[in-house]
């Protein structure tokens, strides 16, 4: 299946999908040293975003979240790409400063968990 | 700048602004006259954030007046605050990176009381949610709610994408709030903001039925609205400069005496305070005057922090207020505050404060809180255990 969105940060990546149907908060929600989702009650709590194509509708929470994405990248535990329904400031800025390929305006409901996903610019191959 | 001819930092900054402009449908960039940068505490930035700032500082330089949010400690008195030396060293490196970027090391959440006071109608790019709400609503300057990196990007380029609250059509009220409760103190404004922020989320409330509001009232109202909700702008009929704006159908709500009492009660946890702090947002000179009057000739028996900017503290020194405050044993916490300093790691459990915003964030750090007026905070600090 081929999906076409809008490139927020242009790049290429390939990895296994990790899906969250609910929005994600990186500040206080993801451990910047390990990549583990720590937000209490979140559907991905306890899972690691490391190396995954992370799929979620949009970001929420504190704008410090952009720096958390950057810390994940520097610590080698960042997602390899981010796919959103509608990107907002926190994730967009985080992806740009961390140089993580990021695409939005996607029908993310069509992507299943643990499948191989290729990202190339605005194109997403599932 | 986008092509990198002005260097790496300007290029990265421009990439951020162009991406945000595309996301939010901005037609162009607009020049800004001032910037307030958030994202200063080492607690939040970590080593990676510090590395990012160092990288930008290699060839990046502010192009407009840029001031800085509070840090995780006082830059000079961190030892007496009980901050560990590793944290202090890293925090000073963060501040040094900002200094090299040409940012004024103001370390305050009230830039408008410390020399960064934009005029009506000016485009600015501010982080720090309480200052954003104050600048839009009280000063009539125009800013979206920026994050640390997007505000810094505006500083390094002198520009921001033209969308959201930069456009008059997006500054009209979405909610009308009939204020039936009597607002007797700044703390009542704080409670009201906390209550209303929860219901209007990121809307623009217009308050009706408030006859007067002072600087301290508006400062704490801004902070509370932006902490329980995502409010970036509000109006008060007859008082704030753009309160005549209208045209959209608004959702109606009321703020009753009962709402006031319940909000206050909900901001009080169990326990006797072992730490008392005022100045969220940072104290004004007027508040230092009140504190000086209340503390004169008395002794505090608990750790008592008065949080304010260096600028306001200097004025307090000149007016003789600081001497009276320090004479009581209270401490000034300049450059920082009870929310961004690691209080919970210093062994304190229950904090008394006069700010609903501070209560909100300190609870998130695992502290218990007691919300009370400034006078009561002084009572709490001076009475024997």
Short mmCIF file of C-alpha atoms in Angstrom, two decimals:
data_model
loop_
_atom_site.label_atom_id
_atom_site.label_comp_id
_atom_site.label_asym_id
_atom_site.label_seq_id
_atom_site.Cartn_x
_atom_site.Cartn_y
_atom_site.Cartn_z
CA UNK A 1 0.00 0.00 0.00
CA UNK A 2 1.30 3.45 -0.89
CA UNK A 3 0.27 6.56 1.09
CA UNK A 4 1.10 10.12 0.18
CA UNK A 5 1.28 12.93 2.74
CA UNK A 6 3.13 16.15 3.39
CA UNK A 7 6.82 16.05 4.30
CA UNK A 8 7.49 18.00 7.50
CA UNK A 9 11.11 16.86 7.56
CA UNK A 10 12.30 15.35 4.32
CA UNK A 11 14.25 12.11 4.52
CA UNK A 12 14.40 8.36 4.07
CA UNK A 13 13.85 5.66 6.68
CA UNK A 14 12.66 2.11 7.05
CA UNK A 15 11.43 0.28 10.12
CA UNK A 16 8.66 -1.60 11.87
CA UNK A 17 5.54 0.39 12.66
CA UNK A 18 4.50 1.20 16.23
CA UNK A 19 0.99 2.61 16.45
CA UNK A 20 -0.71 4.86 18.96
CA UNK A 21 -4.32 5.80 18.32
CA UNK A 22 -4.08 8.49 21.01
CA UNK A 23 -1.90 11.64 20.90
CA UNK A 24 1.61 11.46 22.34
CA UNK A 25 3.33 13.65 24.88
CA UNK A 26 7.11 13.43 24.71
CA UNK A 27 7.85 15.64 27.71
CA UNK A 28 7.13 13.48 30.73
CA UNK A 29 5.70 10.80 28.42
CA UNK A 30 8.82 9.23 26.91
CA UNK A 31 12.09 8.56 28.75
CA UNK A 32 14.77 10.50 26.83
CA UNK A 33 17.52 8.07 27.84
CA UNK A 34 15.83 4.77 26.99
CA UNK A 35 13.06 5.62 24.51
CA UNK A 36 10.49 3.91 26.71
CA UNK A 37 6.95 5.32 26.82
CA UNK A 38 6.31 6.19 30.46
CA UNK A 39 3.03 8.11 30.37
CA UNK A 40 0.70 6.49 32.88
CA UNK A 41 -2.29 4.85 31.23
CA UNK A 42 -0.98 5.43 27.69
CA UNK A 43 -1.60 2.54 25.28
CA UNK A 44 2.14 2.29 24.51
CA UNK A 45 3.24 2.48 28.14
CA UNK A 46 6.29 0.26 28.68
CA UNK A 47 7.14 -0.04 24.96
CA UNK A 48 10.19 1.44 23.28
CA UNK A 49 10.05 3.84 20.32
CA UNK A 50 13.68 3.08 19.41
CA UNK A 51 14.16 2.48 15.68
CA UNK A 52 10.42 2.25 15.01
CA UNK A 53 8.29 4.10 12.50
CA UNK A 54 6.18 5.81 15.13
CA UNK A 55 2.60 6.47 14.04
CA UNK A 56 0.23 8.68 16.09
CA UNK A 57 -2.40 11.34 15.34
CA UNK A 58 -0.60 14.40 16.78
CA UNK A 59 1.56 15.59 19.66
CA UNK A 60 0.30 17.05 22.94
CA UNK A 61 1.70 18.46 26.17
CA UNK A 62 4.61 20.77 26.90
CA UNK A 63 6.62 22.35 24.10
CA UNK A 64 9.73 21.04 25.88
CA UNK A 65 8.76 17.82 24.06
CA UNK A 66 10.74 19.02 21.01
CA UNK A 67 13.92 18.78 23.07
CA UNK A 68 12.94 15.31 24.26
CA UNK A 69 12.89 14.14 20.62
CA UNK A 70 16.33 15.66 20.18
CA UNK A 71 17.59 13.88 23.29
CA UNK A 72 16.17 10.56 22.03
CA UNK A 73 18.06 11.02 18.78
CA UNK A 74 21.35 11.89 20.46
CA UNK A 75 20.97 8.90 22.77
CA UNK A 76 20.37 6.58 19.81
CA UNK A 77 16.86 5.63 20.93
CA UNK A 78 14.71 7.82 18.67
CA UNK A 79 12.07 6.52 16.28
CA UNK A 80 13.50 6.24 12.73
CA UNK A 81 10.50 8.14 11.33
CA UNK A 82 7.31 9.82 12.55
CA UNK A 83 3.95 9.62 10.79
CA UNK A 84 1.09 11.87 11.91
CA UNK A 85 -2.47 12.62 10.93
CA UNK A 86 -1.90 16.32 11.66
CA UNK A 87 1.51 17.48 12.82
CA UNK A 88 1.72 20.33 15.34
CA UNK A 89 4.52 22.57 16.64
CA UNK A 90 6.07 20.22 19.22
CA UNK A 91 6.58 17.26 16.90
CA UNK A 92 7.41 19.35 13.81
CA UNK A 93 10.14 21.32 15.60
CA UNK A 94 11.40 18.17 17.30
CA UNK A 95 11.67 16.31 13.99
CA UNK A 96 13.47 19.20 12.28
CA UNK A 97 16.09 19.78 14.98
CA UNK A 98 16.64 16.02 15.39
CA UNK A 99 16.57 15.35 11.63
CA UNK A 100 13.99 12.57 11.95
CA UNK A 101 11.97 12.07 8.73
CA UNK A 102 8.40 13.18 9.45
CA UNK A 103 5.29 13.03 7.26
CA UNK A 104 1.76 14.19 8.10
CA UNK A 105 -1.65 14.50 6.39
CA UNK A 106 -1.81 10.71 6.29
CA UNK A 107 -4.73 8.37 6.85
CA UNK A 108 -2.84 6.69 9.69
CA UNK A 109 -5.75 4.34 10.49
CA UNK A 110 -4.73 2.27 7.45
CA UNK A 111 -1.34 1.35 8.92
CA UNK A 112 -1.16 -1.77 11.10
CA UNK A 113 1.24 -2.50 13.91
CA UNK A 114 4.53 -4.35 13.39
CA UNK A 115 4.59 -4.10 9.61
CA UNK A 116 7.54 -2.91 7.54
CA UNK A 117 7.18 0.75 6.53
CA UNK A 118 9.39 2.70 4.12
CA UNK A 119 9.40 6.51 4.25
CA UNK A 120 10.82 8.55 1.38
CA UNK A 121 10.06 12.26 1.40
CA UNK A 122 6.27 12.56 1.31
CA UNK A 123 5.78 8.93 0.23
CA UNK A 124 5.04 6.13 2.65
CA UNK A 125 5.19 2.51 1.50
CA UNK A 126 3.51 0.04 3.83
CA UNK B 1 18.86 32.21 5.15
CA UNK B 2 17.08 29.01 4.14
CA UNK B 3 19.83 28.25 1.62
CA UNK B 4 22.42 28.49 4.38
CA UNK B 5 24.22 31.60 3.15
CA UNK B 6 23.92 33.17 6.63
CA UNK B 7 25.30 30.09 8.32
CA UNK B 8 24.06 26.87 9.88
CA UNK B 9 22.09 28.35 12.80
CA UNK B 10 20.04 30.75 10.66
CA UNK B 11 19.38 27.93 8.20
CA UNK B 12 18.11 25.55 10.90
CA UNK B 13 16.02 28.38 12.35
CA UNK B 14 14.51 29.19 8.98
CA UNK B 15 13.70 25.51 8.35
CA UNK B 16 11.70 25.49 11.60
CA UNK B 17 9.80 28.68 10.72
CA UNK B 18 9.01 27.59 7.16
CA UNK B 19 7.74 24.19 8.36
CA UNK B 20 5.50 25.84 10.96
CA UNK B 21 4.27 28.32 8.37
CA UNK B 22 3.30 25.44 6.08
CA UNK B 23 1.55 23.50 8.84
CA UNK B 24 -0.55 26.47 9.91
CA UNK B 25 -1.14 27.94 6.46
CA UNK B 26 0.87 31.15 6.83
CA UNK B 27 1.22 33.10 3.57
CA UNK B 28 4.47 34.73 4.60
CA UNK B 29 6.84 35.55 7.43
CA UNK B 30 6.55 38.77 9.42
CA UNK B 31 9.27 40.70 11.25
CA UNK B 32 9.14 40.54 15.05
CA UNK B 33 10.24 43.25 17.46
CA UNK B 34 10.97 41.04 20.45
CA UNK B 35 11.39 37.44 21.55
CA UNK B 36 11.06 35.64 24.89
CA UNK B 37 12.82 32.25 24.92
CA UNK B 38 11.64 29.35 27.10
CA UNK B 39 13.51 26.08 27.61
CA UNK B 40 16.23 27.14 30.05
CA UNK B 41 16.18 24.70 32.95
CA UNK B 42 18.81 21.97 32.61
CA UNK B 43 16.25 19.66 34.22
CA UNK B 44 14.27 19.82 30.95
CA UNK B 45 17.01 20.29 28.37
CA UNK B 46 19.43 17.59 29.47
CA UNK B 47 22.82 17.19 27.80
CA UNK B 48 21.28 16.89 24.34
CA UNK B 49 19.46 20.21 24.66
CA UNK B 50 22.67 21.81 25.85
CA UNK B 51 24.50 20.33 22.87
CA UNK B 52 21.83 21.73 20.52
CA UNK B 53 22.25 25.24 21.97
CA UNK B 54 26.06 24.98 21.80
CA UNK B 55 25.80 23.95 18.15
CA UNK B 56 23.57 26.95 17.33
CA UNK B 57 25.83 29.30 19.29
CA UNK B 58 28.74 28.53 16.92
CA UNK B 59 27.41 30.90 14.27
CA UNK B 60 23.95 31.96 15.47
CA UNK B 61 23.18 35.43 16.73
CA UNK B 62 19.95 37.11 17.90
CA UNK B 63 18.67 39.73 15.48
CA UNK B 64 16.09 41.32 17.81
CA UNK B 65 15.68 42.03 21.51
CA UNK B 66 15.54 38.62 23.16
CA UNK B 67 14.98 37.83 26.83
CA UNK B 68 15.12 34.53 28.70
CA UNK B 69 12.80 32.45 30.90
CA UNK B 70 13.78 31.41 34.45
CA UNK B 71 16.51 28.81 34.96
CA UNK B 72 16.50 25.86 37.38
CA UNK B 73 18.38 27.84 40.01
CA UNK B 74 19.66 31.27 40.97
CA UNK B 75 22.73 31.95 38.83
CA UNK B 76 24.63 33.39 41.78
CA UNK B 77 23.09 31.98 44.98
CA UNK B 78 22.57 28.36 43.92
CA UNK B 79 24.73 27.05 46.77
CA UNK B 80 22.53 28.53 49.50
CA UNK B 81 19.51 27.20 47.58
CA UNK B 82 20.83 23.66 48.06
CA UNK B 83 21.44 22.89 44.35
CA UNK B 84 24.04 20.20 43.63
CA UNK B 85 27.21 21.25 41.85
CA UNK B 86 26.83 19.00 38.79
CA UNK B 87 23.39 20.47 38.05
CA UNK B 88 24.73 23.97 38.65
CA UNK B 89 27.66 23.49 36.29
CA UNK B 90 25.39 22.26 33.50
CA UNK B 91 22.83 25.00 34.13
CA UNK B 92 25.55 27.65 33.87
CA UNK B 93 26.70 26.11 30.56
CA UNK B 94 23.13 26.41 29.21
CA UNK B 95 23.00 30.05 30.22
CA UNK B 96 26.41 30.66 28.67
CA UNK B 97 25.22 29.23 25.34
CA UNK B 98 22.27 31.63 25.40
CA UNK B 99 24.64 34.49 26.22
CA UNK B 100 26.78 33.65 23.18
CA UNK B 101 23.61 33.61 21.09
CA UNK B 102 23.06 37.23 22.12
CA UNK B 103 20.14 36.54 24.45
CA UNK B 104 19.75 38.82 27.50
CA UNK B 105 20.16 36.69 30.61
CA UNK B 106 17.02 38.13 32.22
CA UNK B 107 15.80 34.75 33.56
CA UNK B 108 12.26 35.85 34.26
CA UNK B 109 8.75 34.82 33.25
CA UNK B 110 7.69 38.48 33.47
CA UNK B 111 9.82 40.08 30.72
CA UNK B 112 7.23 42.87 30.60
CA UNK B 113 8.40 43.93 34.10
CA UNK B 114 12.06 43.69 33.15
CA UNK B 115 12.58 45.87 30.11
CA UNK B 116 10.97 43.78 27.35
CA UNK B 117 7.67 45.60 26.97
CA UNK B 118 6.28 45.40 23.43
CA UNK B 119 3.81 48.02 22.28
CA UNK B 120 0.24 47.63 21.07
CA UNK B 121 -0.03 45.90 17.69
CA UNK B 122 3.60 44.78 17.50
CA UNK B 123 4.41 41.28 16.23
CA UNK B 124 6.49 39.34 18.73
CA UNK B 125 7.43 35.67 19.26
CA UNK B 126 7.21 34.68 22.89
CA UNK B 127 7.47 31.41 24.75
CA UNK B 128 6.34 31.14 28.41
CA UNK B 129 2.60 30.66 28.38
CA UNK B 130 1.76 33.20 31.11
CA UNK B 131 3.75 35.96 29.38
CA UNK B 132 2.11 35.07 26.05
CA UNK B 133 -1.36 35.53 27.54
CA UNK B 134 -0.30 38.79 29.21
CA UNK B 135 1.33 40.22 26.06
CA UNK B 136 -1.64 39.44 23.82
CA UNK B 137 -4.38 40.40 26.26
CA UNK B 138 -3.02 43.26 28.34
CA UNK B 139 -0.40 44.83 26.05
CA UNK B 140 -2.15 44.10 22.75
CA UNK B 141 1.05 42.79 21.17
CA UNK B 142 0.66 39.76 18.90
CA UNK B 143 2.18 36.37 19.52
CA UNK B 144 1.35 32.69 19.21
CA UNK B 145 2.30 30.30 22.01
CA UNK B 146 5.87 29.54 20.97
CA UNK B 147 8.00 26.69 22.24
CA UNK B 148 11.68 27.08 23.11
CA UNK B 149 13.13 26.23 19.69
CA UNK B 150 10.52 28.14 17.65
CA UNK B 151 11.03 31.29 19.75
CA UNK B 152 14.78 30.94 19.39
CA UNK B 153 14.35 30.47 15.63
CA UNK B 154 12.44 33.78 15.55
CA UNK B 155 15.26 35.43 17.47
CA UNK B 156 17.97 34.17 15.10
CA UNK B 157 16.07 35.30 12.00
CA UNK B 158 14.05 38.24 13.35
CA UNK B 159 10.91 36.69 11.85
CA UNK B 160 7.95 34.45 12.55
CA UNK B 161 5.27 32.91 10.30
CA UNK B 162 2.17 35.08 9.97
CA UNK B 163 -0.73 32.98 11.28
CA UNK B 164 -2.90 32.49 14.37
CA UNK B 165 -2.91 35.37 16.84
CA UNK B 166 -0.81 37.55 14.50
CA UNK B 167 -4.02 38.03 12.48
CA UNK B 168 -6.79 40.22 13.98
CA UNK B 169 -9.53 37.84 12.84
CA UNK B 170 -8.16 35.16 15.17
CA UNK B 171 -8.14 37.44 18.21
CA UNK B 172 -11.91 37.66 18.71
CA UNK B 173 -13.52 36.00 21.74
CA UNK B 174 -14.82 32.43 21.51
CA UNK B 175 -16.37 32.36 25.01
CA UNK B 176 -18.20 34.89 27.16
CA UNK B 177 -17.70 34.54 30.91
CA UNK B 178 -20.15 36.31 33.21
CA UNK B 179 -18.34 36.94 36.46
CA UNK B 180 -20.86 36.74 39.30
CA UNK B 181 -18.32 36.05 42.02
CA UNK B 182 -16.79 38.98 43.90
CA UNK B 183 -13.09 39.15 43.10
CA UNK B 184 -11.51 40.48 46.28
CA UNK B 185 -7.85 39.70 45.70
CA UNK B 186 -5.29 38.68 43.09
CA UNK B 187 -5.72 35.12 44.35
CA UNK B 188 -9.40 35.27 43.35
CA UNK B 189 -8.30 36.21 39.81
CA UNK B 190 -5.93 33.24 39.93
CA UNK B 191 -8.75 30.86 40.94
CA UNK B 192 -11.02 32.27 38.25
CA UNK B 193 -8.32 31.76 35.62
CA UNK B 194 -7.81 28.20 36.75
CA UNK B 195 -11.53 27.46 36.58
CA UNK B 196 -12.09 29.12 33.20
CA UNK B 197 -8.95 27.71 31.56
CA UNK B 198 -10.22 24.20 32.23
CA UNK B 199 -13.46 24.79 30.34
CA UNK B 200 -12.32 26.97 27.43
CA UNK B 201 -9.09 24.98 26.70
CA UNK B 202 -7.36 26.94 23.90
CA UNK B 203 -10.27 29.32 23.30
CA UNK B 204 -10.34 33.09 23.87
CA UNK B 205 -12.56 33.99 26.85
CA UNK B 206 -14.07 37.46 27.26
CA UNK B 207 -14.89 38.32 30.88
CA UNK B 208 -17.89 40.49 31.70
CA UNK B 209 -18.62 42.15 35.03
CA UNK B 210 -15.11 42.97 36.23
CA UNK B 211 -14.86 46.64 37.20
CA UNK B 212 -11.16 46.89 37.87
CA UNK B 213 -8.07 44.73 37.62
CA UNK B 214 -4.52 45.69 38.61
CA UNK B 215 -1.23 44.51 37.15
CA UNK B 216 -0.90 41.69 39.72
CA UNK B 217 -4.48 40.53 39.05
CA UNK B 218 -3.87 40.36 35.29
CA UNK B 219 -0.48 38.70 35.72
CA UNK B 220 -1.83 35.84 37.82
CA UNK B 221 -5.01 35.52 35.73
CA UNK B 222 -2.83 35.08 32.61
CA UNK B 223 -0.77 32.39 34.29
CA UNK B 224 -3.73 30.41 35.61
CA UNK B 225 -5.66 30.49 32.31
CA UNK B 226 -2.59 29.17 30.52
CA UNK B 227 -1.88 26.37 32.99
CA UNK B 228 -5.22 24.60 33.36
CA UNK B 229 -6.02 25.33 29.71
CA UNK B 230 -4.09 26.45 26.67
CA UNK B 231 -5.36 30.02 26.70
CA UNK B 232 -3.08 32.41 24.80
CA UNK B 233 -5.39 35.42 24.93
CA UNK B 234 -8.37 36.77 26.88
CA UNK B 235 -10.40 39.97 27.03
CA UNK B 236 -11.99 41.86 29.91
CA UNK B 237 -14.91 44.01 28.78
CA UNK B 238 -14.09 47.68 29.16
CA UNK B 239 -10.58 47.06 30.49
CA UNK B 240 -8.25 45.30 28.04
CA UNK B 241 -7.26 47.06 24.79
CA UNK B 242 -9.00 44.76 22.28
CA UNK B 243 -12.08 43.89 24.33
CA UNK B 244 -14.36 45.51 21.75
CA UNK B 245 -13.40 42.85 19.16
CA UNK B 246 -16.29 40.56 18.33
CA UNK B 247 -18.29 39.04 15.55
CA UNK B 248 -18.11 35.34 16.36
CA UNK B 249 -20.89 33.63 18.24
CA UNK B 250 -19.50 32.81 21.66
CA UNK B 251 -20.16 30.01 24.08
CA UNK B 252 -21.53 31.35 27.40
CA UNK B 253 -20.41 30.43 30.87
CA UNK B 254 -20.60 31.95 34.35
CA UNK B 255 -18.18 32.11 37.23
CA UNK B 256 -20.25 31.96 40.42
CA UNK B 257 -19.31 32.46 44.09
CA UNK B 258 -19.63 28.69 44.42
CA UNK B 259 -17.18 28.08 41.54
CA UNK B 260 -14.71 30.37 43.28
CA UNK B 261 -15.03 28.54 46.60
CA UNK B 262 -14.80 25.10 44.99
CA UNK B 263 -11.78 25.99 42.86
CA UNK B 264 -9.98 27.27 45.94
CA UNK B 265 -10.85 24.15 47.93
CA UNK B 266 -9.67 21.88 45.12
CA UNK B 267 -6.26 23.56 45.15
CA UNK B 268 -5.68 22.54 48.78
CA UNK B 269 -4.16 19.19 49.67
CA UNK B 270 -3.72 17.80 53.18
CA UNK B 271 -0.69 18.54 55.30
CA UNK B 272 1.19 21.35 56.97
CA UNK B 273 3.40 23.34 54.60
CA UNK B 274 7.17 22.97 55.08
CA UNK B 275 7.95 25.38 52.23
CA UNK B 276 6.31 28.71 51.37
CA UNK B 277 6.78 30.58 48.12
CA UNK B 278 5.30 33.57 46.35
CA UNK B 279 6.09 34.99 42.92
CA UNK B 280 4.50 32.79 40.25
CA UNK B 281 4.60 34.65 37.91
CA UNK B 282 7.60 36.57 39.28
CA UNK B 283 6.71 39.27 41.84
CA UNK B 284 6.11 42.86 40.79
CA UNK B 285 7.56 45.80 42.73
CA UNK B 286 4.09 46.28 44.24
CA UNK B 287 4.18 42.77 45.64
CA UNK B 288 7.64 43.36 47.13
CA UNK B 289 6.21 46.45 48.81
CA UNK B 290 3.36 44.42 50.31
CA UNK B 291 5.76 41.69 51.44
CA UNK B 292 8.06 44.25 53.03
CA UNK B 293 5.12 45.69 54.98
CA UNK B 294 3.95 42.26 56.14
CA UNK B 295 7.40 40.90 57.03
CA UNK B 296 8.77 43.99 58.73
CA UNK B 297 10.06 43.10 62.20
CA UNK B 298 8.97 39.44 61.92
CA UNK B 299 10.91 36.20 61.51
CA UNK B 300 10.06 33.38 59.12
CA UNK B 301 10.21 29.91 60.63
CA UNK B 302 10.01 27.99 57.38
CA UNK B 303 11.89 28.12 54.08
CA UNK B 304 10.28 31.12 52.36
CA UNK B 305 11.11 32.02 48.76
CA UNK B 306 10.25 35.32 47.12
CA UNK B 307 10.63 34.71 43.37
CA UNK B 308 11.29 37.71 41.14
CA UNK B 309 13.50 39.01 38.35
CA UNK B 310 16.83 40.66 39.08
CA UNK B 311 15.43 43.85 37.59
CA UNK B 312 12.51 44.00 40.05
CA UNK B 313 14.80 42.97 42.92
CA UNK B 314 17.12 45.89 42.08
CA UNK B 315 14.18 48.28 42.27
CA UNK B 316 13.17 46.65 45.56
CA UNK B 317 16.71 47.23 46.86
CA UNK B 318 16.52 50.91 45.95
CA UNK B 319 13.11 51.32 47.54
CA UNK B 320 14.24 49.64 50.78
CA UNK B 321 11.83 46.69 50.46
CA UNK B 322 14.50 44.00 49.98
CA UNK B 323 16.19 44.83 53.28
CA UNK B 324 12.94 44.32 55.22
CA UNK B 325 12.20 41.08 53.38
CA UNK B 326 15.70 39.66 53.92
CA UNK B 327 15.65 40.84 57.56
CA UNK B 328 12.83 38.37 58.23
CA UNK B 329 14.93 35.46 57.04
CA UNK B 330 13.00 35.10 53.77
CA UNK B 331 15.12 34.40 50.68
CA UNK B 332 14.98 35.97 47.26
CA UNK B 333 14.89 33.42 44.46
CA UNK B 334 15.95 35.46 41.45
CA UNK B 335 16.50 33.86 38.00
CA UNK B 336 14.32 30.90 39.06
CA UNK B 337 11.13 29.90 40.88
CA UNK B 338 9.44 27.13 42.86
CA UNK B 339 8.15 25.52 39.66
CA UNK B 340 11.40 25.13 37.70
CA UNK B 341 13.81 24.60 40.61
CA UNK B 342 14.03 20.95 41.77
CA UNK B 343 12.16 21.56 45.10
CA UNK B 344 10.89 17.98 45.28
CA UNK B 345 14.49 16.70 45.27
CA UNK B 346 15.37 19.01 48.16
CA UNK B 347 13.20 17.11 50.60
CA UNK B 348 10.14 19.36 50.79
CA UNK B 349 6.69 17.79 50.78
CA UNK B 350 3.98 20.45 51.16
CA UNK B 351 4.22 23.89 49.56
CA UNK B 352 2.08 26.92 50.38
CA UNK B 353 1.74 29.46 47.56
CA UNK B 354 -0.61 32.15 46.26
CA UNK B 355 -0.56 30.94 42.65
CA UNK B 356 -2.95 28.44 41.06
CA UNK B 357 -0.43 27.91 38.26
CA UNK B 358 2.31 26.98 40.72
CA UNK B 359 -0.09 24.56 42.47
CA UNK B 360 -0.86 22.90 39.13
CA UNK B 361 2.78 22.29 38.15
CA UNK B 362 4.08 21.42 41.62
CA UNK B 363 1.39 18.75 41.96
CA UNK B 364 2.70 17.27 38.70
CA UNK B 365 6.14 17.04 40.34
CA UNK B 366 4.65 15.03 43.19
CA UNK B 367 4.40 17.80 45.79
CA UNK B 368 1.33 18.53 47.88
CA UNK B 369 0.07 22.11 47.73
CA UNK B 370 -1.83 24.67 49.80
CA UNK B 371 -3.30 27.63 47.92
CA UNK B 372 -3.70 30.80 49.99
CA UNK B 373 -3.54 34.61 49.64
CA UNK B 374 -0.19 36.40 49.95
CA UNK B 375 -1.03 37.59 53.50
CA UNK B 376 -1.81 34.02 54.56
CA UNK B 377 1.45 32.80 53.00
CA UNK B 378 3.30 35.23 55.25
CA UNK B 379 1.24 34.04 58.26
CA UNK B 380 2.04 30.44 57.39
CA UNK B 381 5.75 31.18 57.14
CA UNK B 382 6.00 33.19 60.34
CA UNK B 383 3.87 31.18 62.75
CA UNK B 384 5.59 28.62 64.94
CA UNK B 385 5.43 25.01 63.80
#
